[in-house]
PDB file of C-alpha atoms in Angstrom:
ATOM      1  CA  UNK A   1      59.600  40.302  74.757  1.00  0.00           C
ATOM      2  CA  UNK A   2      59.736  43.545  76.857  1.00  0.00           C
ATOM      3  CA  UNK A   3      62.642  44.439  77.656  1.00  0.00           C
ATOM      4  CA  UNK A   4      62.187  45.205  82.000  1.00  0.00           C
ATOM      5  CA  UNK A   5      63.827  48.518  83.270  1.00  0.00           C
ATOM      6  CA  UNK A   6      66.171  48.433  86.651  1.00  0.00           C
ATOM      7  CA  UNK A   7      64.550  49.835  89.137  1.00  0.00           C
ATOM      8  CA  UNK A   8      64.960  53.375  89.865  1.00  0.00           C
ATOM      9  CA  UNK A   9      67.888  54.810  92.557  1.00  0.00           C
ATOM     10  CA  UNK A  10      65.621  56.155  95.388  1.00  0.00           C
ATOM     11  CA  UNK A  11      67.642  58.772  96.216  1.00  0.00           C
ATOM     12  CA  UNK A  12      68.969  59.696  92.574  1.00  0.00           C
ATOM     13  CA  UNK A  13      64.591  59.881  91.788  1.00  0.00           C
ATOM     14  CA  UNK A  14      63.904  61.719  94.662  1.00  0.00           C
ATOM     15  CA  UNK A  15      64.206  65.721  93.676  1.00  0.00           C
ATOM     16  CA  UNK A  16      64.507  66.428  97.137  1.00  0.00           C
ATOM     17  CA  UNK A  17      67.824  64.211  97.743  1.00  0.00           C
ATOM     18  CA  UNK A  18      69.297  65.469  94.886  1.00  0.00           C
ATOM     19  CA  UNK A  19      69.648  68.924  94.888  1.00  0.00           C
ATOM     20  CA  UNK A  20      72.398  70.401  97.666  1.00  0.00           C
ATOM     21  CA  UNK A  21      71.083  71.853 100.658  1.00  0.00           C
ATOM     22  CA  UNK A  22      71.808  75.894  99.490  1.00  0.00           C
ATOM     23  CA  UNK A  23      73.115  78.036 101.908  1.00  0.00           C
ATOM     24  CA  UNK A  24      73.578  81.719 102.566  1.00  0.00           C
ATOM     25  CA  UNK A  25      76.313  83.081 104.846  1.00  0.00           C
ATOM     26  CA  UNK A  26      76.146  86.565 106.482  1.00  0.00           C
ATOM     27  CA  UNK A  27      79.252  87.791 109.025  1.00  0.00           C
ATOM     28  CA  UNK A  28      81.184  90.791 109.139  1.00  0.00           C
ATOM     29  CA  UNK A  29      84.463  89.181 109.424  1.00  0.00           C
ATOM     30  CA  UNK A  30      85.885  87.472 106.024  1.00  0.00           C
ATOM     31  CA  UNK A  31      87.594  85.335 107.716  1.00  0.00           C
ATOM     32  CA  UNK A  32      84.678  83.217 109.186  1.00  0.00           C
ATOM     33  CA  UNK A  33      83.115  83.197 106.406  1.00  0.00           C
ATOM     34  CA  UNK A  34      85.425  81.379 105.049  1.00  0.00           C
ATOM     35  CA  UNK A  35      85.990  78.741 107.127  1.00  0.00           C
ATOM     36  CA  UNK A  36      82.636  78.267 107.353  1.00  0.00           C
ATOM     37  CA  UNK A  37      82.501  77.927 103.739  1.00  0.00           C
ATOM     38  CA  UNK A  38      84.890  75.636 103.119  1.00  0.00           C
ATOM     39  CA  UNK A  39      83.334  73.510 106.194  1.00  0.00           C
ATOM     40  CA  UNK A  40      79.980  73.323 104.513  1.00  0.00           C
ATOM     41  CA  UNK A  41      81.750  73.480 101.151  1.00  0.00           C
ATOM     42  CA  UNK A  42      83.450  70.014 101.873  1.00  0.00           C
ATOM     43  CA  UNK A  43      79.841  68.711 102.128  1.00  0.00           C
ATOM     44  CA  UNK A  44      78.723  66.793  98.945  1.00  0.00           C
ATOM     45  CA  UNK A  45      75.253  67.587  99.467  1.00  0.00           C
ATOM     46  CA  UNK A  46      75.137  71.561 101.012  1.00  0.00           C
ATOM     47  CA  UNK A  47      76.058  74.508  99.040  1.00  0.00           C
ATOM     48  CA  UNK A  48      76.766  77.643  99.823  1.00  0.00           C
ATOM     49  CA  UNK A  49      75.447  79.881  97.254  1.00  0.00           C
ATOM     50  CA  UNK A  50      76.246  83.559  98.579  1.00  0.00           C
ATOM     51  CA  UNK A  51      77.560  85.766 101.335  1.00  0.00           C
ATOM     52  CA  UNK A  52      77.486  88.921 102.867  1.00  0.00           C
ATOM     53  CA  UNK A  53      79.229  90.733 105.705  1.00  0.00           C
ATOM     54  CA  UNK A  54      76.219  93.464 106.554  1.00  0.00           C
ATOM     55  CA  UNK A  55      72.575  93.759 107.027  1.00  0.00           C
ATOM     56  CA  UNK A  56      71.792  95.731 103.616  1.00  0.00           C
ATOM     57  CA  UNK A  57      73.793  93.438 101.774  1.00  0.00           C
ATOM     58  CA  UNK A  58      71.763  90.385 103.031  1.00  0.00           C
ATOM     59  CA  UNK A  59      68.467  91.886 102.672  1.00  0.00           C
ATOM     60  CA  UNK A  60      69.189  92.481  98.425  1.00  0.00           C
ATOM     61  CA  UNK A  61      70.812  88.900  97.806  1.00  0.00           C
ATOM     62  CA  UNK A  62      68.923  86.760  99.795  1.00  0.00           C
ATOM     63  CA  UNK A  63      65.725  87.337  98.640  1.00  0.00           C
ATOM     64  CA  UNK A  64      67.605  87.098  95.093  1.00  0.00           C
ATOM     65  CA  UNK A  65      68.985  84.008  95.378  1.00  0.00           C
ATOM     66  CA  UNK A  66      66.397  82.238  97.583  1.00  0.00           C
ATOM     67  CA  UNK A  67      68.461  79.854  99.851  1.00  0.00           C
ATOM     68  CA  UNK A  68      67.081  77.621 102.040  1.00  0.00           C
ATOM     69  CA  UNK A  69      69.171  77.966 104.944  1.00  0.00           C
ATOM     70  CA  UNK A  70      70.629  81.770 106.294  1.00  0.00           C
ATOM     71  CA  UNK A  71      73.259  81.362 108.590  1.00  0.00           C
ATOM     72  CA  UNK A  72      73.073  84.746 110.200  1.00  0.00           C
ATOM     73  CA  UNK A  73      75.796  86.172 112.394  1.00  0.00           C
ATOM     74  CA  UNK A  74      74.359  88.042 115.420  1.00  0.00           C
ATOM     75  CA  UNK A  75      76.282  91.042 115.697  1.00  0.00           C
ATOM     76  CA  UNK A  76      76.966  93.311 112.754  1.00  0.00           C
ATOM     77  CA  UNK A  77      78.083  96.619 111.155  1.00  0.00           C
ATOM     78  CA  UNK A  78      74.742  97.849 110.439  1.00  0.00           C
ATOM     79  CA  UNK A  79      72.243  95.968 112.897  1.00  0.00           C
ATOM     80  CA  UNK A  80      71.659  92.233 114.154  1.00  0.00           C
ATOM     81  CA  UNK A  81      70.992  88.994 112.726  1.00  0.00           C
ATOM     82  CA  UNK A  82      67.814  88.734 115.347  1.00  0.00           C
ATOM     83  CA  UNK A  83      65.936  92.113 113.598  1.00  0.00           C
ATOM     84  CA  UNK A  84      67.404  90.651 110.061  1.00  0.00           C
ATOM     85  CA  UNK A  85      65.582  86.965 110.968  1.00  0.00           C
ATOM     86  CA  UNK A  86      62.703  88.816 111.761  1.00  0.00           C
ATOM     87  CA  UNK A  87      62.956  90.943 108.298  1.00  0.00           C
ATOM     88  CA  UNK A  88      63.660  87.883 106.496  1.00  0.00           C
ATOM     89  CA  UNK A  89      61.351  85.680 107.233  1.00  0.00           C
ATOM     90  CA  UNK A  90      58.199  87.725 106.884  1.00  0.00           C
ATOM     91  CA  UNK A  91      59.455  87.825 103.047  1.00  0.00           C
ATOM     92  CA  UNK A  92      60.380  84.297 102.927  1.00  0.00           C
ATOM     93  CA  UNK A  93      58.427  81.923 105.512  1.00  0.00           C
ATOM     94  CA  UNK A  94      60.058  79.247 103.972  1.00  0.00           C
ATOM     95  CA  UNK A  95      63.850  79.849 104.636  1.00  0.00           C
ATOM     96  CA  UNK A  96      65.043  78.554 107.623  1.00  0.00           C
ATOM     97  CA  UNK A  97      67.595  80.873 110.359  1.00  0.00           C
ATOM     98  CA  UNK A  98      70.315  79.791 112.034  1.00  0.00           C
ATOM     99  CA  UNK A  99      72.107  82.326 114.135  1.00  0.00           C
ATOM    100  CA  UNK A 100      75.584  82.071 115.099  1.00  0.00           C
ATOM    101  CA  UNK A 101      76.760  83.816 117.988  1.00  0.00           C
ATOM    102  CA  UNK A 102      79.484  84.365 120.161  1.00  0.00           C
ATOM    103  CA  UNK A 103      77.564  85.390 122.622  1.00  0.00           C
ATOM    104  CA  UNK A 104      76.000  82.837 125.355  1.00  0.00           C
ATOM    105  CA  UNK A 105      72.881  84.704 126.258  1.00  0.00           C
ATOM    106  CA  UNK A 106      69.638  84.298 127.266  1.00  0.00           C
ATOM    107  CA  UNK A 107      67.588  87.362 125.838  1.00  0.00           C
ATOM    108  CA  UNK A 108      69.411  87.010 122.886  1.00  0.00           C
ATOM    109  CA  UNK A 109      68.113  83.186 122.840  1.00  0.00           C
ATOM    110  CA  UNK A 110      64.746  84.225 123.431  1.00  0.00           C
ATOM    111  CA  UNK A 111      64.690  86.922 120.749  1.00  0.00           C
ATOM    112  CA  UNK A 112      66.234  84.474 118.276  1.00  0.00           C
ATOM    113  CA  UNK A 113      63.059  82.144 119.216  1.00  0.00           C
ATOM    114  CA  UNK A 114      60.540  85.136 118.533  1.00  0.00           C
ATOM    115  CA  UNK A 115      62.089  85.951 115.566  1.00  0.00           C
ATOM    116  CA  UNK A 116      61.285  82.994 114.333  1.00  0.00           C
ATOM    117  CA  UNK A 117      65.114  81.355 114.111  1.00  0.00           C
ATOM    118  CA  UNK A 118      64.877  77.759 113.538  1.00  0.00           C
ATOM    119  CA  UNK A 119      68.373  77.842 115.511  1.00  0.00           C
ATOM    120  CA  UNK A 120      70.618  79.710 118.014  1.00  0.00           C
ATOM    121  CA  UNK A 121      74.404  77.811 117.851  1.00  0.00           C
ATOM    122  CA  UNK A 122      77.896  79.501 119.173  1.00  0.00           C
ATOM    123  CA  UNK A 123      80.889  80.285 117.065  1.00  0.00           C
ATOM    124  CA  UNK A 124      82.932  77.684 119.754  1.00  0.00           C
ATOM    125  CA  UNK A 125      80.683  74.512 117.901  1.00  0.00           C
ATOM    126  CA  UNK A 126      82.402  71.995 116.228  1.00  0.00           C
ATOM    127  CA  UNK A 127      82.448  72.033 112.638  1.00  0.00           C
ATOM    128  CA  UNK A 128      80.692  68.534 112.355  1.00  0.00           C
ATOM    129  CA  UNK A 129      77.977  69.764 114.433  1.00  0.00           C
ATOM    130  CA  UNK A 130      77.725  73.000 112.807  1.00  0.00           C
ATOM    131  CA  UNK A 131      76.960  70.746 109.190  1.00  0.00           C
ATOM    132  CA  UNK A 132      74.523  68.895 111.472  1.00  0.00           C
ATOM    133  CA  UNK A 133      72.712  72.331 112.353  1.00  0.00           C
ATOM    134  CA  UNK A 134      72.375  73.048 108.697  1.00  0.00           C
ATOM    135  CA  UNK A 135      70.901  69.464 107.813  1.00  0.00           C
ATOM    136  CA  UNK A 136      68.466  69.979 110.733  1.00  0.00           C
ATOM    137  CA  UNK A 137      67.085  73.231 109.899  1.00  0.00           C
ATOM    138  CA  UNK A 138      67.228  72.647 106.028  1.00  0.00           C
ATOM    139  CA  UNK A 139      64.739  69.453 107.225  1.00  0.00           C
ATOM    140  CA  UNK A 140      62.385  71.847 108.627  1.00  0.00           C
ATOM    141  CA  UNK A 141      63.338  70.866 112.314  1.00  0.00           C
ATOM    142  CA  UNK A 142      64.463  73.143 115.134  1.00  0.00           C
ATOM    143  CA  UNK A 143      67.990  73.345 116.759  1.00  0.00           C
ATOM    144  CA  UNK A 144      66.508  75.297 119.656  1.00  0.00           C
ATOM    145  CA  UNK A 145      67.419  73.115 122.958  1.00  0.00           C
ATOM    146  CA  UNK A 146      63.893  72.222 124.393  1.00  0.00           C
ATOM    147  CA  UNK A 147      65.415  72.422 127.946  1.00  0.00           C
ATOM    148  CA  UNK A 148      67.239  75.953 127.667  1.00  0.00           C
ATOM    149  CA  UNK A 149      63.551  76.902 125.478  1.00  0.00           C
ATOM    150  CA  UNK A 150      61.486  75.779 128.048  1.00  0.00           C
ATOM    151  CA  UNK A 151      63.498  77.455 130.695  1.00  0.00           C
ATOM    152  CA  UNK A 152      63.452  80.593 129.286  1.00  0.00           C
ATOM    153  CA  UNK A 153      59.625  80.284 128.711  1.00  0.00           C
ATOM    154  CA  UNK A 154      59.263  79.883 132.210  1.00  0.00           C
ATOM    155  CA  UNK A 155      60.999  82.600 133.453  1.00  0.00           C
ATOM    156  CA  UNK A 156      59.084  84.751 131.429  1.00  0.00           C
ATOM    157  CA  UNK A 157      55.780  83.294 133.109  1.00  0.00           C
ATOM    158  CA  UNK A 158      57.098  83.786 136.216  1.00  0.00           C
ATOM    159  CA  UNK A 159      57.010  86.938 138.163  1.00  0.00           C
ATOM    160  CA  UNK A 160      60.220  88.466 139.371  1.00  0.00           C
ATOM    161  CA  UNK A 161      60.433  89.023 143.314  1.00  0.00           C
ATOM    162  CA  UNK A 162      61.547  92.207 144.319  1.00  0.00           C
ATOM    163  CA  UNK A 163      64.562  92.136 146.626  1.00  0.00           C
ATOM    164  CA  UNK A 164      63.577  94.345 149.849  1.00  0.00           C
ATOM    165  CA  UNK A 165      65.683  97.149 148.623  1.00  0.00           C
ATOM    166  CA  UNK A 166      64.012  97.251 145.659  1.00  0.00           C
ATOM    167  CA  UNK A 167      62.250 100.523 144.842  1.00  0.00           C
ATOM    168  CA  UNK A 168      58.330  99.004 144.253  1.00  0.00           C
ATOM    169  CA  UNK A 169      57.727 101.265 141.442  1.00  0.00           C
ATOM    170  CA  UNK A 170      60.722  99.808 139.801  1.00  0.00           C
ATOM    171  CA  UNK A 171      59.998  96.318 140.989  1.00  0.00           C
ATOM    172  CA  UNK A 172      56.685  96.183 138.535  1.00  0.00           C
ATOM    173  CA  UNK A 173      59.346  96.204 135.526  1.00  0.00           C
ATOM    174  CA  UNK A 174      60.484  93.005 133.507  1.00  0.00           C
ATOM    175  CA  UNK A 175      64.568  91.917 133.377  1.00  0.00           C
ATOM    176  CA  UNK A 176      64.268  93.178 130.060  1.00  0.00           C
ATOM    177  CA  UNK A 177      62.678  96.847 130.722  1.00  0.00           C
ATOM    178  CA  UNK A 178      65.275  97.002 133.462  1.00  0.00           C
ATOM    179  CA  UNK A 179      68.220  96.130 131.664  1.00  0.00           C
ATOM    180  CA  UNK A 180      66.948  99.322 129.219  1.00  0.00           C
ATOM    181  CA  UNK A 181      66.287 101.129 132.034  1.00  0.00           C
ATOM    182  CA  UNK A 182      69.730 100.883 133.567  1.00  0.00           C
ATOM    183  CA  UNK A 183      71.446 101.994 130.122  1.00  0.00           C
ATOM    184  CA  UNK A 184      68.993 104.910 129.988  1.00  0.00           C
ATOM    185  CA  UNK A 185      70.711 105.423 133.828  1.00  0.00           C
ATOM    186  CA  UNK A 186      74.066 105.047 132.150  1.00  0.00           C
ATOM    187  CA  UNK A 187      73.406 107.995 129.478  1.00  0.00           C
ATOM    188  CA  UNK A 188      72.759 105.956 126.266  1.00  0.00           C
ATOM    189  CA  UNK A 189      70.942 106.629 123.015  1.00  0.00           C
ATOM    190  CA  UNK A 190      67.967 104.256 121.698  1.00  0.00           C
ATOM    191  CA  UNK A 191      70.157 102.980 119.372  1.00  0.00           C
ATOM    192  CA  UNK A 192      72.641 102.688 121.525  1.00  0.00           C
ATOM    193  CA  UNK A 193      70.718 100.624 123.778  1.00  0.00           C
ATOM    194  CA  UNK A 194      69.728  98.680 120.749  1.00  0.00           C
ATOM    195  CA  UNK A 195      73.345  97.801 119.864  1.00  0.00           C
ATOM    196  CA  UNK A 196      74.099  96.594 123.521  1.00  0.00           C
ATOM    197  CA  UNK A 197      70.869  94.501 123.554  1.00  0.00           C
ATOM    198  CA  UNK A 198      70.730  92.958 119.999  1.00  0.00           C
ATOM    199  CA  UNK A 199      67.397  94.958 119.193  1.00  0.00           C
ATOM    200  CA  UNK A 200      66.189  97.324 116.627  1.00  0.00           C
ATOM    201  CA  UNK A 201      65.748 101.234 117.696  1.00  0.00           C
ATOM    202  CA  UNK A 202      62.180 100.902 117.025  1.00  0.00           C
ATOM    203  CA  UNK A 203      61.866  97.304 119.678  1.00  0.00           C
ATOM    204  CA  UNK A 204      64.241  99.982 122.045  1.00  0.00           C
ATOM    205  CA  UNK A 205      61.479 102.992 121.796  1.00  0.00           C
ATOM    206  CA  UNK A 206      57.998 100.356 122.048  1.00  0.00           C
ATOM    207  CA  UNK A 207      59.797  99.179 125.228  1.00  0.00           C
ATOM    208  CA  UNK A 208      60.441 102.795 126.892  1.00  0.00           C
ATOM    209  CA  UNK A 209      57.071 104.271 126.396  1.00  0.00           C
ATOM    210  CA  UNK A 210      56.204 100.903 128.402  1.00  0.00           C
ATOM    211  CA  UNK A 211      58.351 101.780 130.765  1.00  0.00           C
ATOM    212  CA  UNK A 212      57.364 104.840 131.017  1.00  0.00           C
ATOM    213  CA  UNK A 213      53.916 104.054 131.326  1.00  0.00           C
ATOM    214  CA  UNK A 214      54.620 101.745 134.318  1.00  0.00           C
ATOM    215  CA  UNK A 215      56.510 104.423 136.069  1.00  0.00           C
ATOM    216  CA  UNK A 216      53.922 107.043 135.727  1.00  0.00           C
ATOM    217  CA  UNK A 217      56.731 109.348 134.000  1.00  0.00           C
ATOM    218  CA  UNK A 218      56.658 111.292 130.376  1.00  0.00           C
ATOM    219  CA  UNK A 219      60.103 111.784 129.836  1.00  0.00           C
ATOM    220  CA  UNK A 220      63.275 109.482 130.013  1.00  0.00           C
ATOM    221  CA  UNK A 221      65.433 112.055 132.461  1.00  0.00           C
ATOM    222  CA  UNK A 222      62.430 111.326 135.072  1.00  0.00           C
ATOM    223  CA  UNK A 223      63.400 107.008 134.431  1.00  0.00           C
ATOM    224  CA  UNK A 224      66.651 107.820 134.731  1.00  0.00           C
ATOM    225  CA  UNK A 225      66.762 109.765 137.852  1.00  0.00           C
ATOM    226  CA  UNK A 226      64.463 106.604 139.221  1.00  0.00           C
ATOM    227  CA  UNK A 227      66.827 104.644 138.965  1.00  0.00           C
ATOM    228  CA  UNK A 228      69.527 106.595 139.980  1.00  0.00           C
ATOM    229  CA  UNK A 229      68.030 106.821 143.146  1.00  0.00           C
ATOM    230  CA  UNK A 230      67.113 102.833 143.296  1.00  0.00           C
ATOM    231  CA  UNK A 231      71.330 102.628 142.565  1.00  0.00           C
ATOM    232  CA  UNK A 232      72.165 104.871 145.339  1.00  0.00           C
ATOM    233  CA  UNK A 233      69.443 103.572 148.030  1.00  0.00           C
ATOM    234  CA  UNK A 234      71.104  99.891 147.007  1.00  0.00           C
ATOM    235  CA  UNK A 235      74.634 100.956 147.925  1.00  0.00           C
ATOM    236  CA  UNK A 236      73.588 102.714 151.665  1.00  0.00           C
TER     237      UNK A 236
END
């Protein structure tokens, strides 16, 4: 007589349950990155498998060590987690971003989303819900709020009203080309801009030759001196 197996655990058979989540951790500041560590550390089923505290690092051992999750800090030594999710991805479709920010912002939000981040979460989260944002992007699914998403979305569809002050030839610009705009006003450098803004120097340079074009102008002293007249017109 046969002898008749047990039947098998389902979640000790299935290869996907059994293997950690593995994560990759990129932030300038030791410190966080080891709290959030030992957060996700604590896990039994998510494991951190490297880290990093600048750009170049990350782009060498990520690649290496294949993770499925990034956890990308948005502001760093030698660029932004945004241009770095960007970078990332279009080497690895598979591995899924999650930027951490301190930063509460909009643009930033929307260039996480056309980077391709599978989520946008502040520093000020719990740690619970932080190891929640890992599970849910590890599973393929977004932590982008559809709300804030489809907000943003919308304001991008929607034209911008000039105020009556506003200069008309400076009126045809996006928030975005006039945020640039006004630091161009304020004396900095592409890459300065780029810093301020969370964008590469190359985004920074498409974007002013568009500006440019809309303003009819071939050099950046000519934008400038726009709107430093638009500035001076708005405080009469």
């Amino acid at each position: 007589m046969n002898a008749v197996s047990p039947p098998e655990d389902p979640i000790s058979s299935s290869s996907g349950a059994s293997q950690p989540i593995q994560v990759f951790l990129l932030d300038d500041h030791e410190v966080v990155r080891r709290g959030v560590r030992d957060l996700l550390q604590a896990e039994e089923n998510i494991a951190v498998v490297g880290e990093a505290g600048t750009c170049a690092q990350a782009l060498v051992r990520i690649p290496a060590l294949r993770p499925q999750v990034a956890v990308l800090d948005m502001r760093l030594p030698d660029g932004n987690g945004v241009t770095l999710c960007r970078e990332l991805r279009s080497r690895m479709p598979e591995l899924a971003c999650l930027i951490l920010t301190s930063f509460d912002d909009d643009d930033a939000l929307l260039d996480s989303i056309m980077a391709g981040a599978a989520g946008y979460v502040l520093k000020q989260i719990k740690g619970s819900d932080l190891v929640t944002a890992v599970r849910t992007v590890a599973s393929g699914q977004s932590m982008l709020d559809p709300a804030t998403t489809g907000r943003l979305m919308a304001s991008l569809r929607r034209p911008q009203a000039p105020t009556p002050q506003a200069d008309p030839v400076l009126a045809q610009l996006t928030e975005r080309e006039m945020a640039i705009l006004n630091l161009i006003g304020d004396g900095l450098t592409n890459r300065q801009i780029g810093e301020t803004l969370f964008l590469a120097e190359k985004t920074i340079k498409n974007h002013i030759s568009r500006i440019l074009a809309k303003l009819g102008v071939e050099r950046r002293i000519q934008a400038a001196m726009l709107v430093g007249r638009d500035r001076d017109q708005s405080l009469r």
